Coordinates of C-alpha atoms in Angstrom, one line a residue:
M25 CA 63.0 89.0 109.6
N26 CA 62.7 87.1 113.0
V27 CA 62.5 83.5 111.7
I28 CA 65.7 81.5 111.4
P29 CA 65.0 78.8 108.5
A30 CA 65.1 75.4 109.7
E31 CA 67.8 74.2 107.2
V32 CA 70.2 76.8 108.6
I33 CA 73.1 75.2 110.7
T34 CA 74.3 77.7 113.4
P35 CA 76.4 79.8 113.5
A36 CA 75.6 81.3 110.2
V37 CA 75.3 84.9 108.7
L38 CA 71.8 85.7 107.3
I39 CA 71.0 88.5 104.9
D40 CA 67.4 89.6 104.7
V41 CA 67.2 90.5 101.0
D42 CA 64.1 92.7 101.3
V43 CA 65.8 94.9 104.0
L44 CA 69.0 94.9 102.0
D45 CA 67.4 96.2 98.9
G46 CA 65.4 98.8 100.8
N47 CA 68.7 100.1 102.3
I48 CA 70.3 100.2 98.9
E49 CA 67.4 102.1 97.3
R50 CA 67.0 104.7 100.2
M51 CA 70.7 105.7 100.1
A52 CA 70.7 105.8 96.3
S53 CA 67.5 107.9 96.2
S54 CA 69.0 110.4 98.8
M55 CA 72.3 110.8 97.0
Q56 CA 70.4 111.4 93.6
G57 CA 68.0 113.9 95.4
R58 CA 71.0 115.8 96.5
G59 CA 72.8 115.7 93.2
L60 CA 75.7 113.5 94.6
R61 CA 77.3 110.5 93.0
I62 CA 77.3 107.4 95.2
R63 CA 80.3 105.1 95.2
P64 CA 79.7 102.6 98.0
H65 CA 82.6 101.0 99.8
V66 CA 82.3 97.3 99.2
K67 CA 84.7 96.2 101.9
T68 CA 81.7 96.1 104.0
H69 CA 80.2 93.1 102.1
K70 CA 82.9 91.9 99.7
T71 CA 80.1 90.2 97.7
L72 CA 79.5 90.3 94.0
E73 CA 75.7 89.9 94.3
I74 CA 75.5 93.0 96.6
A75 CA 77.8 95.1 94.5
R76 CA 75.6 94.4 91.5
K77 CA 72.5 95.6 93.3
Q78 CA 74.3 98.8 94.3
L79 CA 75.3 99.5 90.7
A80 CA 71.9 98.7 89.4
A81 CA 70.6 101.2 91.9
G82 CA 72.6 104.0 90.3
A83 CA 76.1 103.8 91.9
V84 CA 78.7 105.2 89.6
G85 CA 81.4 102.8 90.7
I86 CA 82.7 101.2 93.8
T87 CA 85.1 101.9 96.6
V88 CA 87.7 99.3 97.9
A89 CA 90.3 99.2 100.5
T90 CA 92.9 97.1 98.7
I91 CA 94.2 96.2 95.3
G92 CA 93.0 92.5 95.9
E93 CA 89.4 93.7 96.4
A94 CA 89.7 95.8 93.3
E95 CA 90.9 92.7 91.3
V96 CA 87.9 90.6 92.5
F97 CA 85.3 93.2 91.5
A98 CA 87.0 94.2 88.2
A99 CA 87.0 90.6 87.2
D100 CA 83.2 90.6 87.7
G101 CA 82.9 93.5 85.2
V102 CA 82.9 96.6 87.5
K103 CA 84.2 99.4 85.3
D104 CA 84.9 102.2 87.8
I105 CA 86.9 101.5 91.1
F106 CA 88.5 103.7 93.6
V107 CA 91.2 102.2 96.0
A108 CA 90.5 104.7 99.0
Y109 CA 93.8 104.0 100.7
P110 CA 97.1 105.7 100.8
L111 CA 99.0 103.1 98.8
W112 CA 102.8 102.5 99.0
V113 CA 103.5 101.1 95.7
E114 CA 106.3 98.6 94.9
A115 CA 107.0 96.7 91.8
P116 CA 104.5 93.9 92.4
H117 CA 101.8 96.5 93.2
A118 CA 102.5 98.4 90.0
K119 CA 102.2 95.3 87.9
R120 CA 98.8 94.7 89.4
L121 CA 97.6 98.4 89.0
R122 CA 98.6 98.2 85.5
A123 CA 96.4 95.2 84.9
L124 CA 93.6 96.8 86.7
A125 CA 93.8 100.0 84.7
A126 CA 93.5 98.0 81.6
Q127 CA 90.2 96.6 82.8
C128 CA 88.5 99.6 84.5
R129 CA 88.7 103.3 85.3
L130 CA 91.0 103.1 88.3
A131 CA 91.7 105.8 90.9
V132 CA 93.9 105.4 94.1
G133 CA 94.7 107.4 97.1
V134 CA 98.0 109.1 98.1
D135 CA 98.8 111.2 101.2
S136 CA 102.5 112.1 100.9
V137 CA 105.0 113.4 98.4
E138 CA 107.1 110.3 99.0
S139 CA 104.3 107.8 98.2
A140 CA 103.3 109.8 95.1
T141 CA 106.9 110.0 93.9
A142 CA 107.3 106.2 94.5
M143 CA 104.1 105.3 92.8
G144 CA 104.8 107.3 89.7
G145 CA 108.4 105.7 89.6
Q146 CA 107.1 102.2 89.8
L147 CA 104.5 102.8 87.1
G148 CA 106.8 104.6 84.7
A149 CA 105.2 105.2 81.3
D150 CA 101.8 103.9 82.6
A151 CA 101.6 106.5 85.5
G152 CA 99.2 108.6 83.5
S153 CA 96.6 105.7 83.3
I154 CA 96.2 105.9 87.1
E155 CA 94.0 108.6 88.7
V156 CA 95.0 109.8 92.1
L157 CA 93.0 111.5 94.9
I158 CA 94.8 113.1 97.7
E159 CA 93.6 112.0 101.1
V160 CA 92.7 114.8 103.5
D161 CA 92.5 114.6 107.3
S162 CA 89.1 115.9 108.3
G163 CA 89.3 115.2 112.0
H164 CA 89.7 111.4 112.3
H165 CA 93.6 111.9 112.7
R166 CA 94.4 108.7 111.0
S167 CA 95.8 109.0 107.5
G168 CA 95.6 112.0 105.2
V169 CA 97.3 115.5 105.1
L170 CA 95.9 118.7 106.3
P171 CA 94.1 120.9 103.7
D172 CA 97.0 123.4 103.3
E173 CA 99.4 120.4 102.5
V174 CA 97.5 119.0 99.5
V175 CA 99.3 121.1 96.9
D176 CA 102.8 119.8 97.8
V177 CA 101.4 116.1 97.3
A178 CA 99.6 117.0 94.1
E179 CA 102.6 118.6 92.6
A180 CA 104.7 115.6 93.4
A181 CA 102.1 113.3 92.0
A182 CA 102.0 115.4 88.8
A183 CA 105.7 115.5 88.4
A184 CA 105.7 111.7 88.7
G185 CA 103.3 111.4 85.8
L186 CA 100.1 110.6 87.7
S187 CA 96.8 112.1 86.9
V188 CA 95.6 114.2 89.8
Q189 CA 91.8 114.4 89.9
G190 CA 91.0 115.7 93.5
V191 CA 90.7 114.9 97.0
F192 CA 89.0 112.5 99.5
T193 CA 88.4 112.1 103.2
F194 CA 87.0 109.7 105.7
P195 CA 85.2 111.4 108.6
G196 CA 85.8 108.4 110.8
H197 CA 85.3 110.4 114.0
S198 CA 81.6 110.2 113.2
Y199 CA 81.6 106.8 114.8
K200 CA 81.0 108.1 118.3
P201 CA 77.7 109.1 119.8
G202 CA 76.8 112.7 119.2
M203 CA 79.5 113.1 116.5
P204 CA 77.9 112.4 113.2
T205 CA 76.6 116.0 112.6
G206 CA 79.9 117.7 113.8
A207 CA 82.0 115.2 111.7
A208 CA 80.0 116.0 108.6
S209 CA 80.7 119.7 109.1
N210 CA 84.4 119.0 109.6
E211 CA 84.4 116.9 106.5
N212 CA 82.8 119.6 104.3
E213 CA 85.3 122.3 105.7
A214 CA 88.3 120.2 105.1
L215 CA 87.3 119.1 101.6
G216 CA 86.4 122.6 100.7
L217 CA 89.7 124.1 101.8
A218 CA 91.6 121.3 100.1
A219 CA 89.8 121.6 96.7
T220 CA 90.1 125.3 96.8
A221 CA 93.9 125.0 97.3
L222 CA 94.3 122.6 94.5
T223 CA 92.3 124.8 92.1
S224 CA 94.3 127.9 93.1
A225 CA 97.4 125.9 92.4
G226 CA 96.1 125.2 88.8
F227 CA 94.8 121.7 89.2
E228 CA 91.4 120.7 87.7
V229 CA 89.5 119.2 90.6
T230 CA 87.0 116.7 89.2
T231 CA 86.3 114.7 92.2
I232 CA 85.7 115.7 95.8
S233 CA 85.0 112.5 97.7
G234 CA 83.7 112.0 101.3
G235 CA 81.2 110.2 103.3
S236 CA 80.7 107.6 105.8
T237 CA 77.5 105.7 106.9
P238 CA 76.9 107.9 110.0
T239 CA 77.3 111.2 108.0
A240 CA 75.9 110.2 104.5
L241 CA 72.2 110.8 105.1
I242 CA 72.7 114.1 107.1
D243 CA 71.0 116.9 105.2
G244 CA 72.9 120.0 104.3
E245 CA 75.1 121.6 101.7
T246 CA 78.2 119.9 100.8
V247 CA 81.2 120.5 98.6
A248 CA 81.4 116.8 97.9
T249 CA 80.8 115.4 94.5
E250 CA 80.4 111.8 95.6
L251 CA 80.0 109.9 99.0
R252 CA 81.3 106.5 99.9
P253 CA 79.2 104.8 102.6
G254 CA 79.6 101.2 103.2
V255 CA 77.9 99.9 106.3
Y256 CA 74.4 101.3 105.3
V257 CA 73.6 98.2 103.2
F258 CA 73.3 96.1 106.3
G259 CA 73.3 98.3 109.4
D260 CA 74.7 96.9 112.7
A261 CA 74.7 97.4 116.4
Q262 CA 77.0 100.5 116.1
Q263 CA 74.8 102.2 113.7
L264 CA 71.7 101.3 115.8
E265 CA 73.3 102.9 118.9
L266 CA 74.4 106.0 116.9
E267 CA 71.0 106.3 115.9
R268 CA 71.8 106.2 112.2
C269 CA 69.5 103.2 111.5
S270 CA 66.5 101.5 113.2
W271 CA 66.0 97.8 114.1
D272 CA 63.9 97.4 110.9
D273 CA 66.9 98.7 108.8
I274 CA 69.2 95.8 109.9
A275 CA 69.6 93.4 107.1
L276 CA 72.4 91.2 108.6
S277 CA 72.2 89.0 111.6
V278 CA 74.0 85.9 112.9
A279 CA 71.9 82.9 113.6
A280 CA 73.0 81.2 116.8
T281 CA 71.9 78.5 119.2
V282 CA 71.7 78.5 122.9
V283 CA 74.2 75.9 124.1
S284 CA 74.4 76.7 127.8
R285 CA 72.1 78.4 130.2
H286 CA 72.4 79.5 133.8
E287 CA 70.0 81.0 136.4
A288 CA 71.5 83.5 138.9
R289 CA 73.0 81.3 141.6
G290 CA 76.3 81.2 143.5
G291 CA 77.2 84.8 142.5
N292 CA 76.6 84.0 138.8
V293 CA 74.5 86.3 136.7
R294 CA 71.4 85.1 134.8
R295 CA 72.8 84.2 131.3
V296 CA 72.8 82.0 128.2
V297 CA 75.8 81.2 126.0
V298 CA 75.2 80.9 122.2
D299 CA 77.5 79.3 119.6
A300 CA 78.5 82.5 117.8
G301 CA 81.8 83.9 119.2
S302 CA 84.4 86.3 117.9
K303 CA 85.2 84.1 115.0
I304 CA 81.8 85.0 113.5
L305 CA 80.7 88.1 115.2
G306 CA 84.0 89.8 115.4
S307 CA 85.4 91.4 118.6
D308 CA 85.0 95.1 117.8
R309 CA 83.5 97.0 120.8
P310 CA 83.9 100.8 121.1
D311 CA 84.0 102.0 124.6
W312 CA 80.5 103.5 124.3
A313 CA 78.8 100.3 122.9
T314 CA 76.2 98.5 125.0
G315 CA 78.0 95.2 124.5
Y316 CA 79.5 93.0 121.9
G317 CA 76.3 92.8 119.8
R318 CA 72.5 93.0 120.2
L319 CA 69.6 90.7 119.9
P320 CA 66.7 92.2 118.0
E321 CA 64.0 90.0 119.6
Y322 CA 65.4 90.8 123.1
P323 CA 66.7 94.3 123.0
E324 CA 67.3 94.4 126.8
A325 CA 69.7 91.4 126.6
T326 CA 73.5 92.2 126.8
V327 CA 76.2 90.4 125.0
T328 CA 78.8 90.8 127.7
A329 CA 81.7 88.6 126.6
L330 CA 83.0 86.8 123.5
S331 CA 85.3 83.9 123.3
E332 CA 86.2 82.4 119.9
H333 CA 83.1 80.2 119.8
H334 CA 81.0 81.5 122.8
A335 CA 78.9 84.6 123.3
T336 CA 77.9 85.2 126.9
V337 CA 74.4 86.9 126.9
V338 CA 73.1 88.3 130.2
W339 CA 69.5 87.9 130.2
P340 CA 66.8 90.5 131.3
E341 CA 64.9 89.7 134.5
A342 CA 61.6 90.5 132.8
S343 CA 62.1 87.6 130.1
E344 CA 62.1 83.9 130.5
L345 CA 65.5 82.3 130.2
P346 CA 65.5 80.5 126.8
P347 CA 65.8 76.7 126.8
L348 CA 68.7 74.9 125.5
G349 CA 68.5 74.6 121.6
T350 CA 66.8 77.9 121.2
R351 CA 67.8 79.6 118.1
L352 CA 68.4 83.4 118.4
R353 CA 69.6 86.1 116.0
V354 CA 72.6 88.4 117.1
I355 CA 73.4 91.7 115.4
P356 CA 77.1 92.2 115.3
N357 CA 78.6 95.5 116.4
H358 CA 80.6 95.9 113.1
V359 CA 79.3 94.0 110.1
C360 CA 82.6 94.7 108.1
L361 CA 84.4 92.2 110.5
T362 CA 81.7 89.6 110.3
M363 CA 81.8 89.5 106.5
N364 CA 85.5 88.9 106.4
L365 CA 85.2 85.9 108.8
V366 CA 82.8 83.7 106.7
D367 CA 83.1 82.1 103.2
E368 CA 79.4 82.6 102.4
V369 CA 76.1 84.0 103.6
T370 CA 72.6 83.0 103.4
A371 CA 70.2 85.2 101.7
V372 CA 66.7 85.0 103.0
R373 CA 63.3 86.4 102.2
G374 CA 60.2 86.0 104.5
G375 CA 62.0 83.5 106.6
A376 CA 62.9 81.2 103.7
V377 CA 66.3 80.6 102.2
V378 CA 66.5 82.0 98.6
E379 CA 70.2 81.8 97.8
Q380 CA 73.8 81.3 99.1
W381 CA 76.2 84.2 98.2
S382 CA 80.1 83.7 98.3
V383 CA 82.0 86.4 100.1
A384 CA 84.2 86.7 97.1
A385 CA 86.6 89.2 98.3
R386 CA 87.2 87.7 101.7
G387 CA 90.8 87.8 102.8
R388 CA 91.9 89.9 99.9
N389 CA 93.8 92.2 102.3
S390 CA 96.7 93.3 100.0

């Protein structure tokens, strides 16, 4: 899609439905071909219409990051939800978890003896209605325990009345150039060690959950029973630079208008400014990224700076500087941030608007 529909007022998030559908089908087919369940992480899109497409394509359920996200999708009829986060549960959380467990199969993450004990204590007689997966650190070094520590957490969870079902991890160190293959190997090793430890301790392991968009399509044997990619539905500038997607795989772009333009004079660089700043593109920029986003029609252009409502684009010498009022598409570095910054998105097909979709779980951060 390289046409911005005339009725779109910039800045606006556009979703190419044909590309979106292709991304969903490609990932679902890959997982099915490998005998893996797919449980996509919907924090990327937070949108009911897209979750419905993923479930229709064969997803066994969804992954969320928060109880609030789970509530939104459960209310839409999703029957299998995993909160992939090491929850610390207090009385208000327990009340909400009980209500969710009455609506759907619910699993949550834990990564400490203390959090498992607290969760069970708050849930009381309802603890057994909540499944737990123990988070394993597979090299990202964020949350999660080492594989040889999972049994202690599992025993505490079981003692608290929770239903221990297995282990999960997030190979987040795959989000660096040259790292996806190594991170996938680290993930497989850590999950295998953790699952074996649980089995040896007498636990029945039904779920071994892993995956990220950079690693999900890497061929090879895996001990995982399910994967949880999220960004794959859209693609973004990070995935492009990690060579995990192509330009043609990117379904989400931000429509923007040139509001200022400057030739190289007086020490200034040749540049334009568009009306899509950090409040719609997000400000995420890894140290290895080319800039704060990419322009698909002008791949040599560089988004060098973001303000709240400005994006500065240094323009390639080989291309004519676009006139004021020119409408351009910008690919965000990290689409998950973009989707949490807007109330709705415009679904397009063949350059024409087909629907407006509400970002239903936007802001449900707890």
